[in-house]
Short mmCIF file of C-alpha atoms and ligand atoms in Angstrom, two decimals:
data_model
loop_
_atom_site.label_atom_id
_atom_site.label_comp_id
_atom_site.label_asym_id
_atom_site.label_seq_id
_atom_site.Cartn_x
_atom_site.Cartn_y
_atom_site.Cartn_z
CA MET F 1025 8.72 -13.57 0.98
CA LYS F 1026 12.04 -12.91 -0.99
CA ARG F 1027 10.78 -14.67 -3.74
CA THR F 1028 8.20 -12.19 -4.14
CA ILE F 1029 10.35 -9.60 -4.00
CA VAL F 1030 12.86 -10.79 -6.40
CA LYS F 1031 9.62 -11.80 -8.57
CA GLY F 1032 8.56 -7.96 -8.48
CA ARG F 1033 11.66 -6.72 -9.25
CA VAL F 1034 12.02 -8.56 -12.61
CA LEU F 1035 8.14 -7.62 -13.40
CA VAL F 1036 9.22 -4.04 -12.80
CA SER F 1037 12.35 -4.49 -15.07
CA SER F 1038 10.88 -5.87 -17.70
CA ALA F 1039 7.81 -3.59 -18.21
CA LEU F 1040 10.46 -0.86 -18.12
CA LEU F 1041 12.43 -2.69 -20.97
CA ALA F 1042 8.81 -2.66 -22.74
CA LEU F 1043 8.32 0.60 -22.19
CA ALA F 1044 11.84 1.67 -23.35
CA ALA F 1045 11.41 -0.56 -26.48
CA ALA F 1046 8.08 0.77 -27.26
CA GLY F 1047 9.49 4.40 -26.69
CA ALA F 1048 12.09 3.69 -29.15
CA VAL F 1049 9.63 2.06 -31.83
CA ILE F 1050 7.82 5.12 -31.58
CA ALA F 1051 10.39 7.88 -31.86
CA ALA F 1052 12.20 6.13 -34.65
CA GLY F 1053 9.43 4.88 -36.96
CA ASP F 1054 11.02 3.73 -40.42
CA VAL F 1055 12.40 7.25 -41.02
CA ASP F 1056 15.87 8.53 -40.54
CA LEU F 1057 15.47 11.49 -38.76
CA ASP F 1058 17.87 14.77 -39.53
CA HIS F 1059 19.14 16.67 -35.89
CA ALA F 1060 17.65 19.82 -35.48
CA GLN F 1061 19.98 22.21 -33.64
CA THR F 1062 17.62 24.39 -33.09
CA ASP F 1063 18.15 27.33 -30.25
CA VAL F 1064 15.07 29.06 -28.61
CA SER F 1065 17.32 31.31 -26.84
CA ASN F 1066 17.96 33.21 -30.33
CA ILE F 1067 15.23 35.59 -30.34
CA ALA F 1068 16.21 36.67 -33.86
CA ALA F 1069 15.63 33.19 -35.11
CA LEU F 1070 12.42 32.82 -33.34
CA GLN F 1071 10.98 36.17 -34.75
CA ARG F 1072 12.43 35.23 -38.35
CA GLY F 1073 10.17 31.71 -37.51
CA ALA F 1074 7.49 33.80 -36.70
CA LYS F 1075 7.02 35.50 -39.82
CA LEU F 1076 7.75 32.48 -41.30
CA PHE F 1077 4.61 31.03 -39.58
CA VAL F 1078 2.45 33.42 -40.44
CA ASN F 1079 3.22 33.65 -43.97
CA TYR F 1080 3.36 30.29 -44.58
CA CYS F 1081 1.43 28.41 -42.32
CA GLN F 1082 -1.13 30.46 -41.04
CA GLY F 1083 -2.77 29.98 -44.13
CA CYS F 1084 -4.23 26.24 -43.03
CA HIS F 1085 -2.98 25.71 -39.24
CA GLY F 1086 -3.22 27.38 -35.98
CA SER F 1087 -1.74 28.30 -32.93
CA GLN F 1088 -4.85 28.68 -30.52
CA TYR F 1089 -2.90 28.72 -27.55
CA MET F 1090 -0.54 31.58 -27.98
CA ARG F 1091 -1.67 35.29 -28.75
CA TYR F 1092 -0.06 37.97 -30.83
CA SER F 1093 0.87 40.18 -27.70
CA ARG F 1094 2.61 37.19 -25.86
CA LEU F 1095 4.58 36.41 -28.84
CA GLY F 1096 5.54 40.42 -29.08
CA GLU F 1097 6.16 40.40 -25.53
CA ASP F 1098 8.36 37.51 -25.79
CA LEU F 1099 10.31 38.26 -29.00
CA GLY F 1100 10.53 42.06 -28.11
CA LEU F 1101 8.28 43.41 -30.61
CA THR F 1102 5.89 46.70 -29.82
CA GLU F 1103 2.65 46.37 -30.64
CA GLU F 1104 2.95 48.42 -34.02
CA GLN F 1105 5.69 45.95 -34.90
CA ILE F 1106 3.28 43.10 -34.29
CA GLU F 1107 0.85 44.54 -36.61
CA GLU F 1108 2.92 45.42 -39.35
CA ASN F 1109 5.12 41.93 -39.62
CA LEU F 1110 2.79 39.29 -38.02
CA ILE F 1111 -0.77 40.22 -38.78
CA PHE F 1112 -2.40 39.76 -42.02
CA ASN F 1113 -6.04 39.36 -41.45
CA ASP F 1114 -8.30 41.47 -39.22
CA ALA F 1115 -6.99 40.34 -35.77
CA LYS F 1116 -6.39 42.38 -32.92
CA VAL F 1117 -2.96 42.35 -31.60
CA GLY F 1118 -5.02 40.43 -28.19
CA ASP F 1119 -5.99 37.73 -30.31
CA VAL F 1120 -5.39 34.10 -30.27
CA ILE F 1121 -3.47 33.14 -33.93
CA LEU F 1122 -6.10 31.13 -35.87
CA SER F 1123 -5.79 29.73 -39.19
CA ALA F 1124 -7.36 31.39 -42.23
CA MET F 1125 -9.01 28.52 -43.11
CA ASP F 1126 -11.71 26.32 -41.53
CA GLY F 1127 -11.38 22.76 -40.95
CA ALA F 1128 -14.67 21.91 -43.07
CA ASP F 1129 -13.05 23.87 -46.12
CA GLN F 1130 -9.64 22.17 -45.71
CA GLN F 1131 -11.39 18.55 -45.47
CA VAL F 1132 -12.86 19.61 -48.95
CA TRP F 1133 -9.87 21.29 -50.31
CA LEU F 1134 -7.15 18.78 -48.92
CA GLY F 1135 -8.74 15.63 -47.98
CA ALA F 1136 -7.60 16.37 -44.76
CA GLN F 1137 -7.83 19.32 -41.74
CA ALA F 1138 -4.42 21.05 -40.78
CA PRO F 1139 -4.25 20.36 -37.24
CA ASP F 1140 -3.27 23.33 -34.66
CA LEU F 1141 0.28 23.69 -34.40
CA SER F 1142 0.67 24.71 -30.60
CA VAL F 1143 2.33 21.41 -29.03
CA VAL F 1144 3.15 19.92 -32.63
CA ALA F 1145 6.82 20.49 -31.12
CA ARG F 1146 6.14 18.17 -28.52
CA SER F 1147 4.00 15.59 -30.14
CA ARG F 1148 6.32 14.98 -32.62
CA GLY F 1149 9.50 16.75 -31.79
CA VAL F 1150 11.97 19.04 -33.33
CA ASP F 1151 14.05 16.30 -35.72
CA TRP F 1152 10.87 14.89 -37.28
CA LEU F 1153 9.56 18.41 -37.59
CA TYR F 1154 13.12 19.47 -39.49
CA THR F 1155 13.01 16.51 -41.59
CA TYR F 1156 9.07 16.32 -42.38
CA LEU F 1157 9.54 20.25 -43.94
CA ARG F 1158 12.51 19.54 -45.98
CA GLN F 1159 11.63 16.14 -47.80
CA PHE F 1160 8.23 17.41 -49.75
CA TYR F 1161 8.53 15.96 -53.17
CA ILE F 1162 6.20 15.99 -56.48
CA ASP F 1163 4.04 12.94 -56.50
CA PRO F 1164 1.33 13.23 -59.69
CA SER F 1165 -0.32 10.05 -58.08
CA ARG F 1166 -1.78 12.02 -55.06
CA PRO F 1167 -4.80 14.31 -55.16
CA ILE F 1168 -2.67 17.26 -53.99
CA GLY F 1169 0.40 16.73 -56.17
CA TRP F 1170 2.66 16.40 -53.46
CA ASN F 1171 4.21 13.87 -51.10
CA ASN F 1172 6.47 13.48 -48.29
CA LYS F 1173 9.14 11.06 -47.16
CA ALA F 1174 8.88 11.45 -43.44
CA TYR F 1175 4.81 11.34 -43.32
CA PRO F 1176 4.26 9.14 -46.40
CA ASN F 1177 0.72 10.58 -48.00
CA ALA F 1178 0.45 13.50 -46.12
CA ASN F 1179 -1.89 15.98 -47.77
CA MET F 1180 -0.04 19.08 -47.16
CA PRO F 1181 1.79 20.58 -50.35
CA ASN F 1182 5.03 21.86 -50.41
CA VAL F 1183 4.82 25.36 -49.37
CA PHE F 1184 8.44 26.14 -49.99
CA TRP F 1185 8.88 25.01 -53.39
CA GLU F 1186 9.90 28.12 -54.32
CA MET F 1187 12.27 28.53 -51.78
CA GLN F 1188 13.86 24.57 -52.29
CA GLY F 1189 12.94 24.10 -55.58
CA VAL F 1190 11.05 21.44 -56.70
CA ARG F 1191 12.10 17.70 -56.28
CA LYS F 1192 11.07 14.25 -57.26
CA ALA F 1193 12.01 10.92 -55.74
CA VAL F 1194 14.30 8.39 -56.54
CA TYR F 1195 13.87 4.83 -55.99
CA GLU F 1196 15.71 1.82 -55.77
CA THR F 1197 14.34 -1.71 -56.12
CA HIS F 1198 15.58 -4.57 -53.52
CA GLU F 1199 14.67 -7.30 -52.98
CA LYS F 1200 12.75 -8.82 -49.68
CA GLU F 1201 13.33 -11.78 -48.19
CA ASP F 1202 10.85 -13.66 -49.66
CA GLY F 1203 12.50 -12.97 -52.87
CA ALA F 1204 9.71 -10.32 -53.94
CA GLU F 1205 10.93 -7.09 -55.14
CA GLU F 1206 10.02 -3.43 -53.45
CA LYS F 1207 10.75 0.13 -54.57
CA VAL F 1208 12.54 1.69 -51.67
CA LEU F 1209 12.62 6.13 -52.15
CA VAL F 1210 16.57 6.72 -51.32
CA GLY F 1211 16.59 10.35 -52.11
CA PHE F 1212 15.08 13.52 -54.35
CA GLU F 1213 16.41 14.55 -57.62
CA GLN F 1214 16.13 18.50 -58.17
CA VAL F 1215 13.36 19.28 -61.30
CA THR F 1216 13.66 23.02 -60.63
CA GLU F 1217 15.96 25.25 -58.82
CA GLY F 1218 15.05 26.83 -55.89
CA THR F 1219 15.67 30.59 -54.65
CA MET F 1220 17.62 29.52 -51.62
CA THR F 1221 20.71 26.70 -51.41
CA GLU F 1222 20.37 24.08 -49.60
CA GLU F 1223 22.44 25.08 -46.75
CA GLU F 1224 20.30 28.60 -46.42
CA PHE F 1225 16.81 26.20 -46.96
CA ASP F 1226 17.96 24.20 -43.92
CA GLN F 1227 18.95 27.34 -41.64
CA THR F 1228 15.17 28.66 -42.42
CA MET F 1229 13.92 25.59 -41.20
CA LEU F 1230 15.94 25.34 -38.80
CA ASP F 1231 14.44 29.24 -37.63
CA LEU F 1232 10.75 27.96 -38.56
CA VAL F 1233 11.49 24.72 -36.37
CA SER F 1234 12.99 26.80 -33.46
CA TYR F 1235 9.88 28.80 -33.48
CA LEU F 1236 7.24 25.98 -33.32
CA GLU F 1237 9.74 24.67 -29.98
CA TYR F 1238 8.88 27.88 -28.56
CA LEU F 1239 5.42 27.92 -29.22
CA GLY F 1240 5.06 24.46 -27.67
CA GLU F 1241 6.46 25.75 -24.23
CA PRO F 1242 7.00 29.68 -24.40
CA ALA F 1243 7.83 29.25 -20.49
CA LYS F 1244 10.97 27.90 -21.47
CA LEU F 1245 12.29 31.46 -22.76
CA GLN F 1246 11.56 32.66 -18.84
CA ARG F 1247 12.77 29.33 -17.55
CA GLU F 1248 16.30 29.53 -19.00
CA SER F 1249 16.89 33.10 -17.96
CA LEU F 1250 15.64 32.37 -14.45
CA GLY F 1251 18.22 28.81 -14.29
CA ILE F 1252 20.75 31.43 -14.56
CA TRP F 1253 20.00 33.64 -11.57
CA VAL F 1254 18.80 30.39 -9.41
CA LEU F 1255 22.25 29.20 -9.95
CA LEU F 1256 24.19 32.28 -9.19
CA TYR F 1257 22.13 32.35 -5.94
CA LEU F 1258 23.47 28.85 -5.40
CA ALA F 1259 26.76 29.90 -5.48
CA LEU F 1260 26.63 33.07 -3.47
CA PHE F 1261 25.07 31.05 -0.83
CA THR F 1262 27.52 28.28 -0.60
CA PHE F 1263 29.86 31.09 -0.48
CA VAL F 1264 28.30 32.65 2.45
CA ALA F 1265 27.65 29.35 4.00
CA TYR F 1266 31.14 28.66 3.82
CA LEU F 1267 32.32 31.66 5.47
CA LEU F 1268 29.42 31.22 8.16
CA LYS F 1269 30.89 27.91 8.83
CA LYS F 1270 34.30 29.55 9.29
CA GLU F 1271 33.22 31.96 11.96
CA PHE F 1272 31.54 29.21 14.04
CA TRP F 1273 33.89 27.11 14.10
CA LYS F 1274 36.69 28.91 14.38
CA ASP F 1275 37.20 28.83 18.13
CA VAL F 1276 36.34 25.46 18.67
CA LYS F 1277 39.54 23.49 18.84
C1 LIG J 1689 -2.22 24.55 -47.67
C2 LIG J 1689 -2.74 24.20 -46.27
C3 LIG J 1689 -1.35 23.91 -45.79
C4 LIG J 1689 -0.44 25.19 -45.52
C5 LIG J 1689 -0.55 26.30 -46.05
C6 LIG J 1689 0.42 24.21 -44.57
N1 LIG J 1689 0.12 22.91 -43.96
FE1 LIG J 1689 0.66 21.36 -42.37
N2 LIG J 1689 -1.16 20.36 -43.17
C7 LIG J 1689 -1.88 20.52 -43.61
C8 LIG J 1689 -2.69 19.68 -44.00
C9 LIG J 1689 -3.85 19.30 -44.62
C10 LIG J 1689 -2.08 18.50 -42.79
C11 LIG J 1689 -2.64 17.29 -42.05
C12 LIG J 1689 -1.68 16.27 -43.17
C13 LIG J 1689 -2.48 14.90 -43.39
O1 LIG J 1689 -2.34 14.26 -41.52
O2 LIG J 1689 -2.52 14.22 -44.24
C14 LIG J 1689 -0.88 19.16 -42.42
C15 LIG J 1689 -0.11 18.61 -41.36
C16 LIG J 1689 0.95 19.21 -40.99
C17 LIG J 1689 2.11 18.76 -39.88
C18 LIG J 1689 1.46 17.54 -39.14
C19 LIG J 1689 1.22 17.20 -38.03
C20 LIG J 1689 0.87 16.10 -37.17
O3 LIG J 1689 1.32 15.89 -35.90
O4 LIG J 1689 0.23 15.15 -37.76
C21 LIG J 1689 3.15 19.51 -39.75
C22 LIG J 1689 4.09 19.35 -38.85
C23 LIG J 1689 2.48 20.43 -40.29
N3 LIG J 1689 1.99 20.41 -41.14
C24 LIG J 1689 3.47 22.05 -40.29
C25 LIG J 1689 3.01 23.35 -41.51
C26 LIG J 1689 4.19 24.11 -41.14
C27 LIG J 1689 4.93 24.41 -40.41
C28 LIG J 1689 3.34 24.79 -42.25
C29 LIG J 1689 4.08 26.15 -42.81
C30 LIG J 1689 5.44 26.28 -43.13
C31 LIG J 1689 2.37 24.42 -42.66
N4 LIG J 1689 2.25 23.07 -41.93
C32 LIG J 1689 1.44 25.03 -43.88
C33 LIG J 1689 -1.94 21.82 -44.67
C34 LIG J 1689 -1.51 22.98 -44.80
#
């Protein structure tokens, strides 16, 4: 009887270990991710991110779970502000945010369909997004002329090439264990200057990634503000309970 219990435990812990290992592999892949210091409670950053999204992403990607009206409410924008700043097609304020290009056209022009980005921050993680958006480089061997270090051979062009400037990859030749040589992408070289400095561009991408994080879980905004009230309530309740206890026990010797 005892043996089986021990065995069961070993089985469970090795299953957990295997899971953890699998998780680590999926999370790390073979890209070094830069840490994205996002802040979904920063409404100004989310507003800038939303504007970037509709200007630079919506041409190909939609976010089918988000309505303009909800966005306006969450980001403190009036209906007029939404129409002026965020709607560039014939959509109405109550509509969900859809891409301009349909999937079949994308397949033809880009060689892949641009996925809906509603929950991409949850599937890929914010660090991956932040790294991906900053690691495009020109690559004449690719049909669309662009490649990406974090997502090799992705069929997405660098939509921020003007801000970031055009960059090309720098390779080093490494010797593998079996003696064969391999070219490893180690960094980038600026080909043309961007309109932004590197710090400005990183900050801009952080706004966009914060917006994508909000998009993946809009309830986070409410939850975070609700959390403060829950904590205050608990503190107050503890204090009242303490006074009550003192009152009840004061005559008991
Ligand atoms: C010209 C069209 C186009 C534009 C504009 C565009 N993308 Fe893409 N994007 C694509 C395509 C096509 C893919 C699929 C690439 C593949 O799988 O090869 C993609 C893939 C992605 C992915 C990877 C999704 C995944 O999980 O595999 C992310 C993230 C992404 N895009 C974000 C963005 C963001 C953010 C913007 C705006 C700044 C943007 N894209 C603008 C076409 C576009």
